[in-house]
Structures are given as C-alpha cells and as structure tokens.
C-alpha cells in the first residue's frame, strides 16, 4: 500500500490543486484589477491596485440584479420541479410492480441515448403552441423531467426495506403520506445530491434560455454574460466581474449541500 504522506503523492496532490484552482483564482484576482492592469505585460497574478469598481459598475449599470433574479427563479423552481418528478417516478418504479414496469423503466433509460439536438425542435414547437415562448415558465418546464434523476432516485429507493412500507400500509396509511413521511426522509442524501446538481445545471444553462427568450428583461445571467461580448470588442472588466458574481451561487449551493451529497455518494459506493 502506498504511504498517504509520501513526497510523491503530496507533490501530485499539490499539482492537481494548482491545475484546478489556478483558473478560478486568476478569474477572481483579474476582476479586482483596473482595465489597464488587466492587459499589462508581462501579466501578473496579484493586482497591484485592487478595486471593487468593476463589481460596482456591473451591479449598478447592467440590470445585473434583474438577470440574477431571473436565474434564481429558473434554477430554484426548475430544480424543485425536477426533484419532485424524479422522486415520485423513482418511487413508483422501485416499489410498485405493474405490467410492463421493466419496459417502462428501460424506455426512460433509453432516452439517455437520445441527443438533445434531436428533441430540441419538437420541444420548442410544443412550448410555442402552449404560449410559453418569451417566458421563464418555458425555461423552467422544458428540462424539468430528466431520466438521470429518475434513475438516481429509483436506484436509491429500491434499497429501502419493503417491510417499512408494508407496515405503514397495514395501518391504512395513504401512499402519498408513505412517500412523504418514510421514503423522502430516508432518501435525503440522494435528494440532496440531485437537488444540488439540478440547481447548478439550471443556473449554468445557456441553451434553453437562448432558444426561448429574446426579451432582455427575461434574460438569465448566462445570456447576459454571453451578450456582454460585443461585435467590435469585449468589455473585459464587466465580463470578469459578471463571471465571478455568477459563480458565487454555485459555491453557496455546494457548500450548503456538500454533507448530503457526500452521504449519497458514499451510500451508493458502499452498498452491496
């Protein structure tokens, strides 16, 4: 067995940390630089005259708070809707036996092999017919049900002992109450993991908002960042500060849910 504190291992760990940490650290420190210092040659890592002017200008002039609010609405509602659908579908597929249940599950899983580009136009036409174009509801509903979420919840719930559910059914407990009072609390690690990933996916999503929304008042943060790149030039201080601000919610989500996520991952890794 290799010594965990060997110099070679420590050097490799340090190298990996540098590779992963250097881009976000460089982004954050560059956002603190005045425009003239950003293009200084040779480039420097630490800002000689750090300033928050770039962040102040971004927040005060570019409707950034409105874009931030739109992204927060889309991320939170879409993530909760996706988790709700995944938990209910996973519970039905894991604990109920009905004709064709295996085929139904395989059909859901086979949709993982269908590229998004194939279903993009049909989904767009459905949203158009429902009058959901140019609305945040269209961005929220389009990616709400994911086969990945259904698969994760089904695989976790199937390991909950049937005896717990049967005892509740003998007491004539309704199925929705069994789901809410027994299945959901026992599945919190998987739910936390799925919720965190959905929040990050929806926050960073660019494609669906780009397809559905053209009204600037409905833009999300990712659309605002993409449109900050002009035809004849790039406002680098604005782009850097917007990028840093857009990363902060992702860090908050992972920090808040890391314990549930690690519990879910470790439970899946040690299950026999």
mmCIF file of C-alpha atoms in Angstrom:
data_model
loop_
_atom_site.group_PDB
_atom_site.id
_atom_site.type_symbol
_atom_site.label_atom_id
_atom_site.label_comp_id
_atom_site.label_asym_id
_atom_site.label_seq_id
_atom_site.Cartn_x
_atom_site.Cartn_y
_atom_site.Cartn_z
ATOM 1 C CA UNK A 1 0.000 0.000 0.000
ATOM 2 C CA UNK A 2 1.348 3.455 -0.887
ATOM 3 C CA UNK A 3 2.099 5.783 2.021
ATOM 4 C CA UNK A 4 -0.551 8.518 2.056
ATOM 5 C CA UNK A 5 2.027 11.134 3.141
ATOM 6 C CA UNK A 6 4.789 10.163 0.708
ATOM 7 C CA UNK A 7 6.513 13.108 -1.059
ATOM 8 C CA UNK A 8 5.444 11.826 -4.482
ATOM 9 C CA UNK A 9 1.784 11.689 -3.512
ATOM 10 C CA UNK A 10 1.915 15.099 -1.847
ATOM 11 C CA UNK A 11 3.557 16.571 -4.956
ATOM 12 C CA UNK A 12 0.852 15.072 -7.192
ATOM 13 C CA UNK A 13 -1.905 16.386 -4.909
ATOM 14 C CA UNK A 14 -0.321 19.857 -4.969
ATOM 15 C CA UNK A 15 -0.061 19.726 -8.772
ATOM 16 C CA UNK A 16 -3.723 18.734 -9.134
ATOM 17 C CA UNK A 17 -4.789 21.504 -6.742
ATOM 18 C CA UNK A 18 -2.827 24.075 -8.753
ATOM 19 C CA UNK A 19 -4.348 22.871 -12.039
ATOM 20 C CA UNK A 20 -7.909 23.098 -10.689
ATOM 21 C CA UNK A 21 -7.563 26.222 -8.536
ATOM 22 C CA UNK A 22 -5.487 28.434 -10.833
ATOM 23 C CA UNK A 23 -8.309 29.321 -13.340
ATOM 24 C CA UNK A 24 -10.882 30.455 -10.717
ATOM 25 C CA UNK A 25 -8.200 32.246 -8.653
ATOM 26 C CA UNK A 26 -6.931 34.010 -11.783
ATOM 27 C CA UNK A 27 -10.515 34.974 -12.702
ATOM 28 C CA UNK A 28 -11.248 36.416 -9.246
ATOM 29 C CA UNK A 29 -7.966 38.346 -8.968
ATOM 30 C CA UNK A 30 -8.284 39.694 -12.533
ATOM 31 C CA UNK A 31 -11.765 41.002 -11.714
ATOM 32 C CA UNK A 32 -10.153 43.109 -8.965
ATOM 33 C CA UNK A 33 -7.789 44.818 -11.435
ATOM 34 C CA UNK A 34 -8.373 48.147 -13.255
ATOM 35 C CA UNK A 35 -8.741 47.770 -17.023
ATOM 36 C CA UNK A 36 -5.205 49.000 -17.755
ATOM 37 C CA UNK A 37 -3.719 46.424 -15.381
ATOM 38 C CA UNK A 38 -5.696 43.540 -16.918
ATOM 39 C CA UNK A 39 -3.761 43.971 -20.194
ATOM 40 C CA UNK A 40 -0.403 44.674 -18.527
ATOM 41 C CA UNK A 41 2.558 42.766 -19.992
ATOM 42 C CA UNK A 42 4.023 40.627 -18.575
ATOM 43 C CA UNK A 43 0.806 39.588 -16.808
ATOM 44 C CA UNK A 44 0.724 39.444 -13.006
ATOM 45 C CA UNK A 45 -1.364 37.254 -10.745
ATOM 46 C CA UNK A 46 -1.844 39.667 -7.837
ATOM 47 C CA UNK A 47 -3.463 43.066 -8.597
ATOM 48 C CA UNK A 48 -1.152 45.990 -7.826
ATOM 49 C CA UNK A 49 -4.123 48.305 -7.167
ATOM 50 C CA UNK A 50 -7.113 46.099 -6.230
ATOM 51 C CA UNK A 51 -10.503 47.743 -6.676
ATOM 52 C CA UNK A 52 -14.172 46.777 -6.472
ATOM 53 C CA UNK A 53 -15.077 49.283 -9.187
ATOM 54 C CA UNK A 54 -15.741 46.544 -11.770
ATOM 55 C CA UNK A 55 -18.281 44.845 -9.468
ATOM 56 C CA UNK A 56 -19.965 48.151 -8.574
ATOM 57 C CA UNK A 57 -20.309 49.118 -12.246
ATOM 58 C CA UNK A 58 -21.699 45.693 -13.168
ATOM 59 C CA UNK A 59 -24.302 45.669 -10.414
ATOM 60 C CA UNK A 60 -25.386 49.293 -10.869
ATOM 61 C CA UNK A 61 -25.471 49.687 -14.663
ATOM 62 C CA UNK A 62 -26.188 46.423 -16.422
ATOM 63 C CA UNK A 63 -29.530 45.209 -14.999
ATOM 64 C CA UNK A 64 -27.445 42.507 -13.402
ATOM 65 C CA UNK A 65 -29.704 42.167 -10.380
ATOM 66 C CA UNK A 66 -32.661 41.559 -12.727
ATOM 67 C CA UNK A 67 -30.710 38.847 -14.588
ATOM 68 C CA UNK A 68 -29.640 37.412 -11.241
ATOM 69 C CA UNK A 69 -33.261 37.277 -10.063
ATOM 70 C CA UNK A 70 -34.383 35.584 -13.302
ATOM 71 C CA UNK A 71 -31.650 32.948 -12.971
ATOM 72 C CA UNK A 72 -32.556 32.348 -9.313
ATOM 73 C CA UNK A 73 -36.251 31.861 -10.186
ATOM 74 C CA UNK A 74 -35.441 29.478 -13.040
ATOM 75 C CA UNK A 75 -32.870 27.481 -11.037
ATOM 76 C CA UNK A 76 -34.883 27.050 -7.838
ATOM 77 C CA UNK A 77 -38.273 26.283 -9.417
ATOM 78 C CA UNK A 78 -36.815 24.024 -12.119
ATOM 79 C CA UNK A 79 -34.670 22.105 -9.598
ATOM 80 C CA UNK A 80 -37.564 21.545 -7.170
ATOM 81 C CA UNK A 81 -39.870 20.511 -10.033
ATOM 82 C CA UNK A 82 -37.274 18.092 -11.379
ATOM 83 C CA UNK A 83 -36.584 16.582 -7.943
ATOM 84 C CA UNK A 84 -40.318 16.191 -7.248
ATOM 85 C CA UNK A 85 -40.928 14.382 -10.553
ATOM 86 C CA UNK A 86 -37.839 12.206 -10.081
ATOM 87 C CA UNK A 87 -38.805 11.168 -6.527
ATOM 88 C CA UNK A 88 -42.382 10.239 -7.499
ATOM 89 C CA UNK A 89 -41.300 8.382 -10.654
ATOM 90 C CA UNK A 90 -38.440 6.663 -8.830
ATOM 91 C CA UNK A 91 -40.774 5.553 -6.025
ATOM 92 C CA UNK A 92 -43.315 4.129 -8.492
ATOM 93 C CA UNK A 93 -40.667 2.241 -10.469
ATOM 94 C CA UNK A 94 -38.872 0.951 -7.358
ATOM 95 C CA UNK A 95 -41.756 -0.172 -5.136
ATOM 96 C CA UNK A 96 -44.709 -0.968 -7.411
ATOM 97 C CA UNK A 97 -44.991 -3.966 -9.699
ATOM 98 C CA UNK A 98 -47.269 -3.474 -12.703
ATOM 99 C CA UNK A 99 -47.467 -4.876 -16.199
ATOM 100 C CA UNK A 100 -44.623 -3.529 -18.320
ATOM 101 C CA UNK A 101 -42.791 -1.810 -15.437
ATOM 102 C CA UNK A 102 -39.389 -3.077 -16.652
ATOM 103 C CA UNK A 103 -40.093 -1.978 -20.230
ATOM 104 C CA UNK A 104 -41.264 1.407 -18.964
ATOM 105 C CA UNK A 105 -38.048 1.809 -16.953
ATOM 106 C CA UNK A 106 -35.913 0.765 -19.927
ATOM 107 C CA UNK A 107 -37.744 3.263 -22.151
ATOM 108 C CA UNK A 108 -36.898 6.054 -19.699
ATOM 109 C CA UNK A 109 -33.269 4.939 -19.568
ATOM 110 C CA UNK A 110 -33.063 4.651 -23.369
ATOM 111 C CA UNK A 111 -33.910 8.353 -23.618
ATOM 112 C CA UNK A 112 -30.416 8.973 -22.195
ATOM 113 C CA UNK A 113 -29.064 7.899 -25.577
ATOM 114 C CA UNK A 114 -31.173 10.437 -27.500
ATOM 115 C CA UNK A 115 -29.136 13.606 -28.205
ATOM 116 C CA UNK A 116 -30.697 16.864 -27.077
ATOM 117 C CA UNK A 117 -30.421 18.242 -30.619
ATOM 118 C CA UNK A 118 -32.985 15.667 -31.843
ATOM 119 C CA UNK A 119 -35.754 16.668 -29.418
ATOM 120 C CA UNK A 120 -34.931 20.370 -29.397
ATOM 121 C CA UNK A 121 -37.223 21.390 -32.280
ATOM 122 C CA UNK A 122 -40.262 19.301 -31.166
ATOM 123 C CA UNK A 123 -39.980 20.677 -27.609
ATOM 124 C CA UNK A 124 -39.666 24.214 -28.986
ATOM 125 C CA UNK A 125 -42.828 23.733 -31.093
ATOM 126 C CA UNK A 126 -44.742 22.392 -28.085
ATOM 127 C CA UNK A 127 -43.675 25.383 -25.976
ATOM 128 C CA UNK A 128 -44.724 27.705 -28.827
ATOM 129 C CA UNK A 129 -48.173 26.091 -29.065
ATOM 130 C CA UNK A 130 -48.566 26.402 -25.288
ATOM 131 C CA UNK A 131 -47.677 30.098 -25.466
ATOM 132 C CA UNK A 132 -44.601 29.661 -23.246
ATOM 133 C CA UNK A 133 -42.063 31.361 -25.507
ATOM 134 C CA UNK A 134 -40.546 34.556 -24.063
ATOM 135 C CA UNK A 135 -41.447 33.394 -20.541
ATOM 136 C CA UNK A 136 -39.426 32.000 -17.649
ATOM 137 C CA UNK A 137 -42.031 29.221 -17.362
ATOM 138 C CA UNK A 138 -40.862 27.866 -20.718
ATOM 139 C CA UNK A 139 -37.267 27.719 -19.465
ATOM 140 C CA UNK A 140 -38.396 26.015 -16.246
ATOM 141 C CA UNK A 141 -40.691 23.373 -17.768
ATOM 142 C CA UNK A 142 -38.585 22.310 -20.772
ATOM 143 C CA UNK A 143 -35.840 20.425 -18.832
ATOM 144 C CA UNK A 144 -37.980 19.567 -15.774
ATOM 145 C CA UNK A 145 -38.078 15.750 -16.140
ATOM 146 C CA UNK A 146 -34.705 14.086 -16.598
ATOM 147 C CA UNK A 147 -34.010 10.325 -16.969
ATOM 148 C CA UNK A 148 -30.850 10.787 -14.903
ATOM 149 C CA UNK A 149 -32.883 11.994 -11.932
ATOM 150 C CA UNK A 150 -35.427 9.180 -12.261
ATOM 151 C CA UNK A 151 -32.636 6.599 -12.464
ATOM 152 C CA UNK A 152 -30.809 8.005 -9.407
ATOM 153 C CA UNK A 153 -33.943 8.066 -7.241
ATOM 154 C CA UNK A 154 -35.160 4.654 -8.407
ATOM 155 C CA UNK A 155 -31.815 3.017 -7.603
ATOM 156 C CA UNK A 156 -31.748 4.618 -4.134
ATOM 157 C CA UNK A 157 -35.381 3.970 -3.179
ATOM 158 C CA UNK A 158 -35.253 0.316 -4.279
ATOM 159 C CA UNK A 159 -32.916 -0.362 -1.318
ATOM 160 C CA UNK A 160 -35.415 0.928 1.271
ATOM 161 C CA UNK A 161 -36.816 -2.165 3.088
ATOM 162 C CA UNK A 162 -40.283 -3.148 1.864
ATOM 163 C CA UNK A 163 -41.207 -4.098 5.450
ATOM 164 C CA UNK A 164 -41.290 -0.412 6.421
ATOM 165 C CA UNK A 165 -43.742 0.384 3.630
ATOM 166 C CA UNK A 166 -45.890 -2.711 4.286
ATOM 167 C CA UNK A 167 -46.189 -1.822 7.995
ATOM 168 C CA UNK A 168 -47.468 1.625 7.020
ATOM 169 C CA UNK A 169 -49.927 0.131 4.514
ATOM 170 C CA UNK A 170 -51.300 -2.227 7.179
ATOM 171 C CA UNK A 171 -52.168 0.901 9.169
ATOM 172 C CA UNK A 172 -54.069 2.132 6.067
ATOM 173 C CA UNK A 173 -51.635 4.990 5.537
ATOM 174 C CA UNK A 174 -52.187 6.682 2.145
ATOM 175 C CA UNK A 175 -49.427 6.235 -0.410
ATOM 176 C CA UNK A 176 -48.674 9.958 -0.615
ATOM 177 C CA UNK A 177 -48.124 10.017 3.141
ATOM 178 C CA UNK A 178 -45.838 6.957 2.952
ATOM 179 C CA UNK A 179 -43.870 8.751 0.260
ATOM 180 C CA UNK A 180 -43.646 11.992 2.261
ATOM 181 C CA UNK A 181 -43.132 10.565 5.771
ATOM 182 C CA UNK A 182 -40.980 7.472 5.063
ATOM 183 C CA UNK A 183 -39.450 7.447 1.597
ATOM 184 C CA UNK A 184 -38.413 11.113 1.387
ATOM 185 C CA UNK A 185 -36.640 11.264 4.809
ATOM 186 C CA UNK A 186 -34.764 8.020 4.070
ATOM 187 C CA UNK A 187 -33.747 9.319 0.627
ATOM 188 C CA UNK A 188 -32.422 12.721 1.731
ATOM 189 C CA UNK A 189 -28.795 12.030 0.643
ATOM 190 C CA UNK A 190 -29.932 11.161 -2.897
ATOM 191 C CA UNK A 191 -32.424 14.054 -2.954
ATOM 192 C CA UNK A 192 -29.725 16.480 -1.774
ATOM 193 C CA UNK A 193 -27.330 15.267 -4.448
ATOM 194 C CA UNK A 194 -29.960 15.548 -7.177
ATOM 195 C CA UNK A 195 -31.086 18.967 -5.938
ATOM 196 C CA UNK A 196 -27.524 20.327 -5.928
ATOM 197 C CA UNK A 197 -26.767 19.069 -9.428
ATOM 198 C CA UNK A 198 -30.081 20.398 -10.784
ATOM 199 C CA UNK A 199 -29.512 23.820 -9.243
ATOM 200 C CA UNK A 200 -26.073 24.030 -10.834
ATOM 201 C CA UNK A 201 -27.267 22.672 -14.197
ATOM 202 C CA UNK A 202 -30.144 25.115 -14.415
ATOM 203 C CA UNK A 203 -28.047 28.056 -13.171
ATOM 204 C CA UNK A 204 -25.380 27.401 -15.829
ATOM 205 C CA UNK A 205 -27.880 26.510 -18.573
ATOM 206 C CA UNK A 206 -27.455 28.616 -21.660
ATOM 207 C CA UNK A 207 -29.088 26.666 -24.491
ATOM 208 C CA UNK A 208 -32.768 26.657 -23.405
ATOM 209 C CA UNK A 209 -32.845 30.348 -22.361
ATOM 210 C CA UNK A 210 -31.097 31.220 -25.638
ATOM 211 C CA UNK A 211 -33.739 29.340 -27.674
ATOM 212 C CA UNK A 212 -36.803 30.521 -25.793
ATOM 213 C CA UNK A 213 -36.037 34.087 -24.664
ATOM 214 C CA UNK A 214 -35.124 37.155 -26.702
ATOM 215 C CA UNK A 215 -36.639 39.814 -24.422
ATOM 216 C CA UNK A 216 -33.780 41.378 -22.440
ATOM 217 C CA UNK A 217 -35.943 41.738 -19.328
ATOM 218 C CA UNK A 218 -36.263 37.920 -19.254
ATOM 219 C CA UNK A 219 -32.552 37.186 -19.679
ATOM 220 C CA UNK A 220 -30.741 34.914 -17.273
ATOM 221 C CA UNK A 221 -27.187 35.525 -16.048
ATOM 222 C CA UNK A 222 -25.663 33.220 -18.669
ATOM 223 C CA UNK A 223 -27.439 35.071 -21.502
ATOM 224 C CA UNK A 224 -26.249 38.394 -20.072
ATOM 225 C CA UNK A 225 -22.639 37.157 -19.905
ATOM 226 C CA UNK A 226 -22.784 35.855 -23.488
ATOM 227 C CA UNK A 227 -24.243 39.140 -24.742
ATOM 228 C CA UNK A 228 -21.569 41.196 -22.955
ATOM 229 C CA UNK A 229 -19.239 40.153 -25.790
ATOM 230 C CA UNK A 230 -19.779 42.848 -28.382
ATOM 231 C CA UNK A 231 -19.366 42.699 -32.138
ATOM 232 C CA UNK A 232 -16.355 45.008 -32.155
ATOM 233 C CA UNK A 233 -14.825 44.314 -28.771
ATOM 234 C CA UNK A 234 -15.133 42.844 -25.298
ATOM 235 C CA UNK A 235 -15.648 44.793 -22.077
ATOM 236 C CA UNK A 236 -13.245 42.650 -20.062
ATOM 237 C CA UNK A 237 -13.757 44.277 -16.609
ATOM 238 C CA UNK A 238 -17.518 43.814 -16.969
ATOM 239 C CA UNK A 239 -17.155 40.261 -18.281
ATOM 240 C CA UNK A 240 -14.756 39.228 -15.480
ATOM 241 C CA UNK A 241 -16.863 40.725 -12.694
ATOM 242 C CA UNK A 242 -20.066 39.179 -14.087
ATOM 243 C CA UNK A 243 -18.364 35.798 -14.298
ATOM 244 C CA UNK A 244 -17.194 35.992 -10.672
ATOM 245 C CA UNK A 245 -20.660 37.015 -9.440
ATOM 246 C CA UNK A 246 -22.288 34.199 -11.429
ATOM 247 C CA UNK A 247 -20.070 31.615 -9.717
ATOM 248 C CA UNK A 248 -20.952 32.664 -6.154
ATOM 249 C CA UNK A 249 -24.400 30.928 -6.001
ATOM 250 C CA UNK A 250 -22.822 27.670 -7.200
ATOM 251 C CA UNK A 251 -20.278 27.825 -4.363
ATOM 252 C CA UNK A 252 -23.061 28.524 -1.847
ATOM 253 C CA UNK A 253 -25.130 25.549 -3.090
ATOM 254 C CA UNK A 254 -22.256 23.088 -2.944
ATOM 255 C CA UNK A 255 -21.149 24.347 0.470
ATOM 256 C CA UNK A 256 -24.672 24.056 1.886
ATOM 257 C CA UNK A 257 -25.405 20.629 0.401
ATOM 258 C CA UNK A 258 -21.946 19.015 0.480
ATOM 259 C CA UNK A 259 -22.745 16.872 3.532
ATOM 260 C CA UNK A 260 -25.891 15.424 1.913
ATOM 261 C CA UNK A 261 -24.041 14.935 -1.380
ATOM 262 C CA UNK A 262 -21.159 13.074 0.250
ATOM 263 C CA UNK A 263 -23.634 10.940 2.192
ATOM 264 C CA UNK A 264 -25.435 9.988 -1.019
ATOM 265 C CA UNK A 265 -22.236 9.246 -2.903
ATOM 266 C CA UNK A 266 -20.750 7.175 -0.068
ATOM 267 C CA UNK A 267 -24.024 5.276 0.446
ATOM 268 C CA UNK A 268 -24.022 4.325 -3.210
ATOM 269 C CA UNK A 269 -20.346 3.386 -3.096
ATOM 270 C CA UNK A 270 -20.603 1.076 -0.061
ATOM 271 C CA UNK A 271 -23.953 -0.560 -0.866
ATOM 272 C CA UNK A 272 -23.619 -4.311 -1.559
#
